[in-house]
Amino acid sequence: MKAPCRNGELEYVGRIHESLHGFIHLTQVEKELIDCPYLQRLRQIKQLGLAHLVFPGGEHTRFSHSLGVMWVIDRISRHLQFDPRTRQVLRLAALLHDVGHFPLSHTLEAAYEDAEDKVKKTNTGLLVRKHQAAGPGRRKGARLTGKLLPGGAALHERLSRHVIEETDFPDGVTCILKNHRFIPNEIGSIVVGESNVMLYNQLMHSDIDADQMDYLIRDATCLGIGYGQFAIEYLIECFKTAKIDGQDLLCIKEKGIHTVDHYLLAKYFYRVQVLYHRTRWIIEEAAQKLYGNLMGSRKAKPVPGLMYLPDMVQDIMRWASFDDSWVMGVFRQAEVEKWLAADCACLFDIVLRRRIPTCVYEKTVNRDKDGPDDVLGACREQMERSVASNGTGLSATCIDLHHLSRKFTVVKSLAERGYKDEKVALKEDRDIIRILDHETDKPLLIGRDSASFAQYLQKIETHVFRVYTLKPSHQPSSRSHLPVQNRRNRSMRRLLR
C-alpha cells in the first residue's frame, strides 16, 4: 500500500481551519473519514465533559481535538523526516484515536470500567440485560453477543480499535480504510499502543505523545487559563530518533530538557487546577454515579449495557446518537419517570441543575513515594471527622464520600514501571522519556539527568482529599406525599421552565 503523494509529499484534496493550529490540509481518505458518521459524532462530545459548568470556555469537542492530534503527529513526522506512507498511517491513527470515545469525556467510561471490573471478578455476564435497548431505534429482539473487548488499554481506546477494525460496511471506518488500501489492524494497533513498531507507539502512547501535547494546550487555551501551556514547537524541534538494540526509539535532545520540564509541570498543574477542580470533580463524580445506577436499573431500558457496546457500534444510527445530548436526555427522562430511587434526587440536582454541594474539607498533599504515610492517615482521619461534624446530606447509595480522594504521579519511577534494570527499561519501555546526551549521543532516562526536575517529580505522588456536604437550601425535597401523576407533572413543569 502506498499513500497518495506527489513529488514525495502527501497529496491534499482539501483543508479545514482549526482554531488552535490554523489550516489543516486533508488527503482524500482523511476527508472521507471526517465526513463519515463515526467522526461526525465527535462534534457532539465535549472534550472535557461537564467542565463547561465550571469553565464556560470548555465547549470544545473531541472532533477538534482529533484534528489537532493529527496536526501534531504530522508536524513531528515531518521533523523526523518520515516517508509519506508512514506519515499517512500515523495521521490516520491520530485522527481516529478517539473515534470510540464515550460521551461526557471520561465520566461514562469510568462507569463502564467499573462494570467491566465486576464482570471480570465474577466471570459472568450478569450485567447484560436482554430487555435492554441501546438508544433510539434498537431492533426488537436483537441478540447480544455478550463479549468484552480484549486488551489491556483503556476502554475507550479498545472501543476505538473496534470501530477501526470491525465496521466494514458503507460509511464504516473499516470500509473507508480498505477502499484506500490501508490496513485497519495496523492503525488500530497504534491507537492502543500495541504496534510492532515501538516508535509509532511512543508518538501516540507515551509520557510525551501527540495526544497529550494537543489537549494540554487546547484545554488551556479554550478555558482561558495558563495551566497546560508549553513551547510545543521548540519541543518538537528537539525530537530525535536513536537506535537502541537495532530499533528506532524517540528521544529528546539534551538542549530540550527544560522544555520537557515545562511540559511535565504543565501536566501537573493541569491535573491539580482543571481535572481535580473542586466543583468539576463533584459534578463528574455525581454524573458517573448517576449513570452507573441507571446501568443497574431495569427501568432504564435505553441505557446500553457494557457487553452490548461492540454490537452497538455496528449500527451507525444508534452509535451516532450515543453522544452528550443523548446522555443528558436520558438523565432528564430518568428523573421525570422515576427510574431510580428517591435518594438519588441529589445526583439529579447536581448534574441537571448545578446545585453544587459545599466542599467542607480539602487537602492536597505531595509526599515522597518511599516516605511514611502519616500525613495521609491524618488526612483520612480529618475527612472522617469532617463528615461526622458537618453531616453529608448525600445518600450513601449515591456518593461514597470515602472515595473522593485521588492520587496521581507525573513521572513514574522504574519500580512503578516494573523494571529493576535501567538498561532494560531504556530498551523496552514504551512510555518513558529518553534524553540524548550531547557528548556521547547515548540515551538516558529523564529521571537520571541531574539537570531535570523529573528527578524530583518521579519521587513524589500527589494526593487530593475532599469532603462535600449539601447546603440546607439544596436538600432535595420529599415528594412522597404527592400523587405519582402530580409529582411527574411538577417535575416536567420544572424542566420546561
Coordinates of C-alpha atoms in Angstrom, one line a residue:
M1 CA 0.0 0.0 0.0
K2 CA 1.3 3.5 -0.9
A3 CA 0.0 6.7 0.4
P4 CA -1.2 9.1 -2.4
C5 CA 1.6 11.5 -2.9
R6 CA 3.1 14.0 -5.3
N7 CA 6.8 14.7 -5.5
G8 CA 7.4 12.8 -2.3
E9 CA 4.7 14.7 -0.4
L10 CA 1.2 13.7 0.6
E11 CA -1.5 14.8 -2.0
Y12 CA -4.0 17.0 -0.3
V13 CA -7.5 17.5 -1.6
G14 CA -9.0 19.9 0.9
R15 CA -8.3 21.8 4.1
I16 CA -10.1 22.7 7.3
H17 CA -9.4 25.7 9.6
E18 CA -8.9 24.7 13.2
S19 CA -8.9 27.3 16.0
L20 CA -5.6 26.2 17.5
H21 CA -3.4 25.1 14.7
G22 CA -4.9 27.1 11.7
F23 CA -5.3 25.4 8.4
I24 CA -5.0 21.6 8.4
H25 CA -4.7 20.0 5.0
L26 CA -6.5 16.8 4.3
T27 CA -5.9 13.8 2.0
Q28 CA -8.8 12.0 0.3
V29 CA -9.0 9.2 2.9
E30 CA -9.0 11.7 5.7
K31 CA -11.7 13.8 4.1
E32 CA -13.9 10.7 3.7
L33 CA -13.3 9.7 7.3
I34 CA -14.1 13.1 8.6
D35 CA -17.4 13.1 6.7
C36 CA -18.5 9.7 8.0
P37 CA -21.0 9.4 10.9
Y38 CA -18.4 7.9 13.2
L39 CA -16.1 11.0 13.1
Q40 CA -19.1 13.5 12.9
R41 CA -20.4 12.0 16.2
L42 CA -17.3 13.5 17.9
R43 CA -18.6 17.0 17.2
Q44 CA -21.3 16.3 19.8
I45 CA -18.9 15.1 22.5
K46 CA -17.2 17.8 24.6
Q47 CA -13.5 17.3 25.2
L48 CA -13.8 17.9 29.0
G49 CA -17.3 16.5 29.6
L50 CA -19.2 18.6 32.1
A51 CA -16.3 21.0 32.8
H52 CA -18.2 23.8 30.9
L53 CA -20.4 24.0 34.1
V54 CA -17.3 25.4 35.8
F55 CA -15.2 26.8 33.0
P56 CA -17.6 28.5 30.4
G57 CA -15.0 28.2 27.7
G58 CA -14.9 24.4 27.9
E59 CA -17.1 23.8 25.0
H60 CA -14.5 22.4 22.6
T61 CA -15.1 18.9 21.3
R62 CA -13.4 15.6 20.7
F63 CA -13.7 16.4 17.0
S64 CA -11.4 19.4 17.1
H65 CA -9.0 17.6 19.4
S66 CA -8.7 14.7 16.9
L67 CA -7.9 17.1 14.1
G68 CA -5.3 18.7 16.4
V69 CA -3.6 15.4 17.3
M70 CA -3.4 14.6 13.6
W71 CA -1.6 18.0 13.0
V72 CA 0.8 17.5 15.9
I73 CA 1.8 14.0 14.9
D74 CA 2.3 15.1 11.3
R75 CA 4.4 18.0 12.5
I76 CA 6.6 15.5 14.4
S77 CA 6.7 13.1 11.4
R78 CA 7.9 15.8 9.1
H79 CA 10.5 16.9 11.5
L80 CA 11.8 13.3 11.8
Q81 CA 11.6 13.0 8.0
F82 CA 9.3 10.0 7.8
D83 CA 8.3 8.8 4.4
P84 CA 4.8 9.7 3.0
R85 CA 3.4 6.2 3.8
T86 CA 4.4 6.4 7.4
R87 CA 3.2 9.9 7.8
Q88 CA -0.2 8.9 6.4
V89 CA -0.6 5.9 8.7
L90 CA 0.3 8.0 11.8
R91 CA -2.1 10.8 10.7
L92 CA -4.9 8.2 10.4
A93 CA -4.2 6.7 13.8
A94 CA -4.2 10.2 15.3
L95 CA -7.4 11.2 13.6
L96 CA -9.2 8.0 14.7
H97 CA -7.7 7.7 18.2
D98 CA -10.9 8.9 19.9
V99 CA -13.4 7.6 17.4
G100 CA -14.8 5.2 20.1
H101 CA -14.8 7.7 22.9
F102 CA -17.7 7.8 25.4
P103 CA -20.0 10.8 25.9
L104 CA -19.2 13.2 28.7
S105 CA -15.4 12.7 28.3
H106 CA -14.2 10.0 30.8
T107 CA -17.2 10.2 33.1
L108 CA -19.2 7.4 31.4
E109 CA -16.1 5.5 30.6
A110 CA -15.4 5.2 34.4
A111 CA -18.9 3.8 34.9
Y112 CA -18.4 1.2 32.2
E113 CA -14.9 0.3 33.6
D114 CA -16.5 -0.3 37.0
A115 CA -19.0 -2.6 35.3
E116 CA -16.2 -4.4 33.5
D117 CA -14.3 -4.9 36.7
K118 CA -17.3 -6.6 38.2
V119 CA -17.8 -8.8 35.2
K120 CA -14.2 -9.9 35.3
K121 CA -14.3 -10.6 39.1
T122 CA -17.5 -12.7 38.9
N123 CA -16.6 -14.2 35.5
T124 CA -20.2 -13.8 34.4
G125 CA -22.3 -11.8 32.0
L126 CA -24.8 -10.7 34.6
L127 CA -24.6 -7.1 33.5
V128 CA -26.0 -7.9 30.1
R129 CA -29.8 -7.4 30.3
K130 CA -31.8 -8.9 27.4
H131 CA -34.6 -6.4 27.8
Q132 CA -32.0 -3.6 27.4
A133 CA -32.0 -1.2 24.5
A134 CA -29.1 0.8 23.1
G135 CA -30.6 4.1 22.5
P136 CA -33.3 5.1 19.9
G137 CA -34.3 2.6 17.3
R138 CA -32.9 -0.7 18.6
R139 CA -34.5 -3.6 16.7
K140 CA -36.9 -5.6 18.8
G141 CA -35.5 -9.0 19.8
A142 CA -32.0 -8.1 18.7
R143 CA -29.5 -10.6 20.1
L144 CA -26.4 -9.7 22.2
T145 CA -23.0 -11.2 21.6
G146 CA -22.2 -10.7 25.3
K147 CA -18.4 -10.2 24.8
L148 CA -15.8 -8.0 26.5
L149 CA -13.4 -6.0 24.3
P150 CA -9.9 -7.7 24.7
G151 CA -6.7 -6.0 25.6
G152 CA -5.2 -4.0 28.4
A153 CA -5.6 -0.5 27.1
A154 CA -8.2 2.0 28.4
L155 CA -11.8 1.0 27.4
H156 CA -12.4 3.9 25.1
E157 CA -9.1 3.0 23.2
R158 CA -10.2 -0.6 22.8
L159 CA -13.6 0.6 21.6
S160 CA -11.9 2.9 19.1
R161 CA -9.9 0.0 17.8
H162 CA -13.1 -2.0 17.5
V163 CA -14.6 0.8 15.4
I164 CA -11.5 1.0 13.2
E165 CA -11.4 -2.8 12.6
E166 CA -15.0 -4.0 12.7
T167 CA -17.1 -1.5 10.7
D168 CA -16.6 -3.0 7.2
F169 CA -19.8 -1.7 5.6
P170 CA -20.8 1.5 3.7
D171 CA -19.9 4.7 5.7
G172 CA -17.9 2.5 8.2
V173 CA -14.4 3.4 9.1
T174 CA -13.0 -0.1 8.2
C175 CA -14.7 0.1 4.8
I176 CA -13.2 3.5 4.0
L177 CA -9.7 2.5 5.1
K178 CA -9.9 -0.7 3.0
N179 CA -11.2 1.2 0.0
H180 CA -8.0 3.3 0.1
R181 CA -5.9 0.1 0.7
F182 CA -4.9 0.8 4.3
I183 CA -4.7 -2.0 6.8
P184 CA -7.2 -1.3 9.7
N185 CA -5.4 -3.6 12.1
E186 CA -2.2 -1.7 11.6
I187 CA -3.9 1.6 12.5
G188 CA -5.9 0.1 15.4
S189 CA -2.8 -1.3 17.0
I190 CA -1.2 2.1 17.1
V191 CA -4.3 3.6 18.7
V192 CA -4.0 1.2 21.7
G193 CA -0.2 1.4 21.8
E194 CA 0.4 -2.2 20.7
S195 CA 2.1 -1.7 17.3
N196 CA 5.1 -3.8 16.3
V197 CA 6.9 -0.6 15.7
M198 CA 7.8 0.9 19.1
L199 CA 8.4 4.4 17.7
Y200 CA 4.8 4.6 16.5
N201 CA 3.6 3.6 19.9
Q202 CA 5.7 6.3 21.5
L203 CA 4.2 9.0 19.3
M204 CA 0.7 8.1 20.2
H205 CA 1.0 6.4 23.6
S206 CA 3.8 7.6 25.9
D207 CA 4.6 10.2 28.6
I208 CA 5.2 12.8 25.9
D209 CA 2.9 11.9 22.9
A210 CA 0.9 13.9 20.3
D211 CA -2.4 13.3 22.2
Q212 CA -1.2 15.0 25.4
M213 CA 0.7 17.7 23.6
D214 CA -2.5 18.8 21.9
Y215 CA -5.0 18.6 24.7
L216 CA -2.8 20.4 27.2
I217 CA -2.5 23.4 25.0
R218 CA -6.0 23.2 23.6
D219 CA -7.7 22.9 27.0
A220 CA -5.6 25.7 28.5
T221 CA -6.4 28.0 25.5
C222 CA -10.2 27.2 25.5
L223 CA -10.6 27.5 29.2
G224 CA -8.6 30.7 29.3
I225 CA -6.1 29.6 31.9
G226 CA -2.3 29.4 31.9
Y227 CA -2.0 25.9 33.2
G228 CA -1.1 23.5 30.4
Q229 CA 0.8 25.9 28.2
F230 CA 4.3 25.0 27.0
A231 CA 6.6 25.6 24.0
I232 CA 5.3 22.9 21.7
E233 CA 7.2 24.0 18.5
Y234 CA 10.5 24.1 20.3
L235 CA 9.8 20.7 22.0
I236 CA 9.1 19.1 18.6
E237 CA 12.3 20.6 17.2
C238 CA 14.2 18.7 20.0
F239 CA 12.7 15.3 19.0
K240 CA 15.2 12.9 17.6
T241 CA 15.3 9.1 17.0
A242 CA 18.1 6.9 18.3
K243 CA 18.8 3.2 17.7
I244 CA 18.8 1.0 20.8
D245 CA 19.4 -2.7 20.1
G246 CA 18.5 -2.2 16.5
Q247 CA 15.2 -0.4 16.9
D248 CA 14.5 3.3 16.5
L249 CA 13.2 5.0 19.6
L250 CA 12.0 8.5 20.3
C251 CA 14.4 10.7 22.3
I252 CA 14.8 14.3 23.2
K253 CA 17.9 16.3 22.6
E254 CA 19.6 17.4 25.7
K255 CA 19.1 21.1 24.9
G256 CA 15.3 20.5 25.2
I257 CA 15.4 19.2 28.7
H258 CA 14.0 22.3 30.3
T259 CA 11.2 22.4 27.7
V260 CA 10.4 18.8 28.8
D261 CA 10.4 20.0 32.4
H262 CA 8.0 22.8 31.4
Y263 CA 5.7 20.2 29.7
L264 CA 5.8 17.9 32.8
L265 CA 5.0 20.8 35.2
A266 CA 2.2 21.8 32.8
K267 CA 0.7 18.3 33.2
Y268 CA 1.0 18.6 37.0
F269 CA -0.7 22.0 37.3
Y270 CA -3.3 21.0 34.7
R271 CA -4.4 18.0 36.7
V272 CA -4.5 19.9 40.0
Q273 CA -6.2 23.0 38.7
V274 CA -8.5 21.6 36.0
L275 CA -9.1 17.8 36.3
Y276 CA -9.3 18.0 40.1
H277 CA -11.0 21.3 40.4
R278 CA -13.3 21.0 43.4
T279 CA -16.5 21.9 41.6
R280 CA -15.8 19.9 38.4
W281 CA -14.8 16.9 40.5
I282 CA -18.1 16.6 42.4
I283 CA -20.1 17.2 39.2
E284 CA -18.3 14.4 37.3
E285 CA -18.5 12.1 40.3
A286 CA -22.2 12.6 40.6
A287 CA -22.7 12.0 36.8
Q288 CA -20.7 8.8 37.0
K289 CA -22.7 7.5 39.9
L290 CA -25.9 8.5 38.3
Y291 CA -25.1 6.7 35.1
G292 CA -23.8 3.7 36.9
N293 CA -27.1 3.4 38.9
L294 CA -29.0 3.7 35.6
M295 CA -26.9 0.8 34.1
G296 CA -28.1 -1.3 37.0
S297 CA -31.8 -0.3 36.8
R298 CA -34.3 -2.5 35.0
K299 CA -36.4 0.6 34.3
A300 CA -33.6 2.3 32.4
K301 CA -34.1 0.4 29.1
P302 CA -32.4 3.0 26.8
V303 CA -29.1 2.7 28.7
P304 CA -26.7 0.3 26.8
G305 CA -25.0 -2.3 29.0
L306 CA -21.3 -3.0 28.9
M307 CA -21.3 -6.0 26.7
Y308 CA -23.7 -4.5 24.2
L309 CA -21.2 -1.8 23.2
P310 CA -19.4 -3.8 20.5
D311 CA -22.8 -4.6 18.9
M312 CA -24.0 -1.1 19.2
V313 CA -21.0 0.1 17.1
Q314 CA -22.3 -1.9 14.2
D315 CA -25.5 0.2 13.9
I316 CA -24.4 3.6 12.6
M317 CA -27.6 5.4 13.6
R318 CA -27.6 4.1 17.2
W319 CA -23.9 4.7 17.7
A320 CA -24.1 8.2 16.2
S321 CA -26.8 9.1 18.7
F322 CA -24.6 8.0 21.7
D323 CA -23.4 11.5 22.5
D324 CA -23.5 14.2 25.2
S325 CA -27.1 15.3 24.4
W326 CA -28.4 11.8 24.4
V327 CA -26.9 11.1 27.9
M328 CA -28.3 14.4 29.3
G329 CA -31.7 13.5 27.8
V330 CA -31.6 10.1 29.5
F331 CA -30.8 11.8 32.8
R332 CA -33.8 14.1 32.4
Q333 CA -36.1 11.2 31.4
A334 CA -34.9 9.1 34.3
E335 CA -35.7 11.9 36.8
V336 CA -39.2 12.5 35.4
E337 CA -40.1 8.8 35.1
K338 CA -38.6 7.8 38.4
W339 CA -36.2 5.2 37.1
L340 CA -34.1 5.5 40.3
A341 CA -34.8 5.5 44.0
A342 CA -35.7 8.8 45.7
D343 CA -32.4 9.0 47.4
C344 CA -30.7 9.7 44.1
A345 CA -32.5 13.1 43.8
C346 CA -29.4 14.9 44.9
L347 CA -27.5 13.5 41.9
F348 CA -30.0 14.9 39.5
D349 CA -29.8 18.2 41.3
I350 CA -26.0 18.3 40.9
V351 CA -25.9 17.3 37.3
L352 CA -29.0 18.9 35.8
R353 CA -29.4 22.0 37.9
R354 CA -25.8 22.6 39.1
R355 CA -26.8 22.6 42.8
I356 CA -23.2 22.0 44.0
P357 CA -22.5 20.6 47.4
T358 CA -20.2 22.6 49.7
C359 CA -16.6 21.4 50.0
V360 CA -16.1 21.4 53.8
Y361 CA -12.7 19.7 53.8
E362 CA -9.9 19.9 51.2
K363 CA -6.3 18.9 51.3
T364 CA -3.7 18.4 48.6
V365 CA -0.5 16.5 49.7
N366 CA 2.7 15.9 47.8
R367 CA 4.5 13.1 49.5
D368 CA 7.6 11.1 49.0
K369 CA 6.6 7.8 47.5
D370 CA 9.1 5.9 49.7
G371 CA 8.3 8.0 52.8
P372 CA 5.9 7.4 55.7
D373 CA 2.2 7.9 55.1
D374 CA 1.5 9.5 58.4
V375 CA 0.2 12.6 56.6
L376 CA -2.2 10.6 54.5
G377 CA -3.5 8.8 57.6
A378 CA -4.1 12.2 59.3
C379 CA -6.0 13.5 56.2
R380 CA -8.2 10.4 56.2
E381 CA -9.0 10.9 59.9
Q382 CA -9.8 14.5 59.3
M383 CA -12.1 13.5 56.5
E384 CA -14.0 11.2 58.9
R385 CA -14.2 14.0 61.5
S386 CA -15.5 16.4 58.9
V387 CA -18.2 14.0 57.8
A388 CA -19.2 13.4 61.4
S389 CA -19.4 17.2 62.3
N390 CA -20.9 18.5 59.1
G391 CA -23.2 15.7 58.0
T392 CA -23.3 15.0 54.3
G393 CA -26.8 15.5 53.0
L394 CA -25.8 12.9 50.4
S395 CA -27.2 9.4 50.5
A396 CA -24.5 6.7 50.9
T397 CA -26.0 4.9 47.9
C398 CA -25.3 7.9 45.7
I399 CA -21.9 9.3 46.7
D400 CA -19.3 7.3 48.6
L401 CA -17.5 10.1 50.4
H402 CA -14.6 7.9 51.3
H403 CA -13.8 7.6 47.6
L404 CA -13.5 11.3 47.0
S405 CA -9.7 11.1 47.1
R406 CA -7.3 10.6 44.3
K407 CA -3.6 10.2 43.8
F408 CA -1.5 10.7 40.7
T409 CA 2.1 10.9 39.6
V410 CA 3.5 12.9 36.7
V411 CA 6.7 10.9 36.3
K412 CA 6.7 7.2 37.2
S413 CA 9.8 5.6 38.8
L414 CA 11.5 2.5 37.4
A415 CA 9.9 0.4 40.1
E416 CA 6.4 1.7 39.2
R417 CA 7.1 0.7 35.6
G418 CA 8.1 -2.8 36.7
Y419 CA 11.8 -2.6 36.0
K420 CA 14.9 -3.1 38.1
D421 CA 17.5 -2.6 35.4
E422 CA 17.8 0.8 33.8
K423 CA 19.2 -0.6 30.6
V424 CA 16.3 -2.9 30.1
A425 CA 13.9 0.0 30.7
L426 CA 15.7 2.1 28.1
K427 CA 15.3 -0.7 25.5
E428 CA 11.8 -2.0 26.3
D429 CA 9.6 0.7 28.0
R430 CA 7.1 2.4 25.7
D431 CA 6.2 5.3 27.9
I432 CA 9.4 6.5 29.3
I433 CA 11.1 9.8 28.2
R434 CA 14.7 9.4 27.0
I435 CA 17.2 12.3 26.9
L436 CA 20.1 12.1 24.4
D437 CA 23.5 13.1 26.0
H438 CA 25.0 15.7 23.7
E439 CA 28.6 14.3 24.2
T440 CA 28.0 10.6 23.9
D441 CA 24.8 10.7 21.9
K442 CA 23.5 7.9 24.2
P443 CA 20.0 8.0 25.7
L444 CA 19.4 8.4 29.4
L445 CA 16.3 8.2 31.4
I446 CA 15.0 11.7 32.1
G447 CA 14.8 10.9 35.8
R448 CA 18.5 10.2 35.8
D449 CA 19.5 13.5 34.4
S450 CA 20.6 15.8 37.2
A451 CA 19.6 18.9 35.2
S452 CA 15.9 17.9 35.0
F453 CA 13.2 18.5 37.5
A454 CA 12.0 15.0 36.6
Q455 CA 14.5 13.5 39.1
Y456 CA 12.3 15.1 41.8
L457 CA 8.9 14.6 40.2
Q458 CA 9.5 10.8 40.0
K459 CA 9.9 10.7 43.7
I460 CA 6.6 12.3 44.7
E461 CA 2.9 11.4 44.4
T462 CA 0.1 13.8 44.8
H463 CA -2.9 13.0 46.9
V464 CA -6.1 15.1 46.8
F465 CA -8.7 14.7 49.6
R466 CA -12.2 16.3 49.6
V467 CA -15.4 16.1 51.6
Y468 CA -18.7 17.6 50.4
T469 CA -22.0 18.4 52.1
L470 CA -25.2 19.6 50.6
K471 CA -26.3 23.1 51.6
P472 CA -29.6 23.2 53.6
S473 CA -31.3 25.1 50.7
H474 CA -30.2 22.4 48.3
Q475 CA -31.6 19.5 50.2
P476 CA -33.9 17.5 47.8
S477 CA -37.4 18.0 49.0
S478 CA -39.6 15.0 49.9
R479 CA -42.4 14.5 47.4
S480 CA -43.6 11.1 48.6
H481 CA -46.9 12.6 49.9
L482 CA -47.9 13.8 46.4
P483 CA -49.8 11.6 44.0
V484 CA -47.5 10.0 41.4
Q485 CA -49.0 11.9 38.4
N486 CA -48.8 15.2 40.3
R487 CA -45.1 14.6 41.1
R488 CA -44.4 13.8 37.4
N489 CA -46.3 16.9 36.2
R490 CA -44.5 19.1 38.7
S491 CA -41.1 17.7 37.6
M492 CA -42.0 18.2 34.0
R493 CA -43.1 21.8 34.6
R494 CA -39.8 22.5 36.4
L495 CA -37.8 21.0 33.5
L496 CA -39.7 23.1 30.9
R497 CA -39.2 26.4 32.6

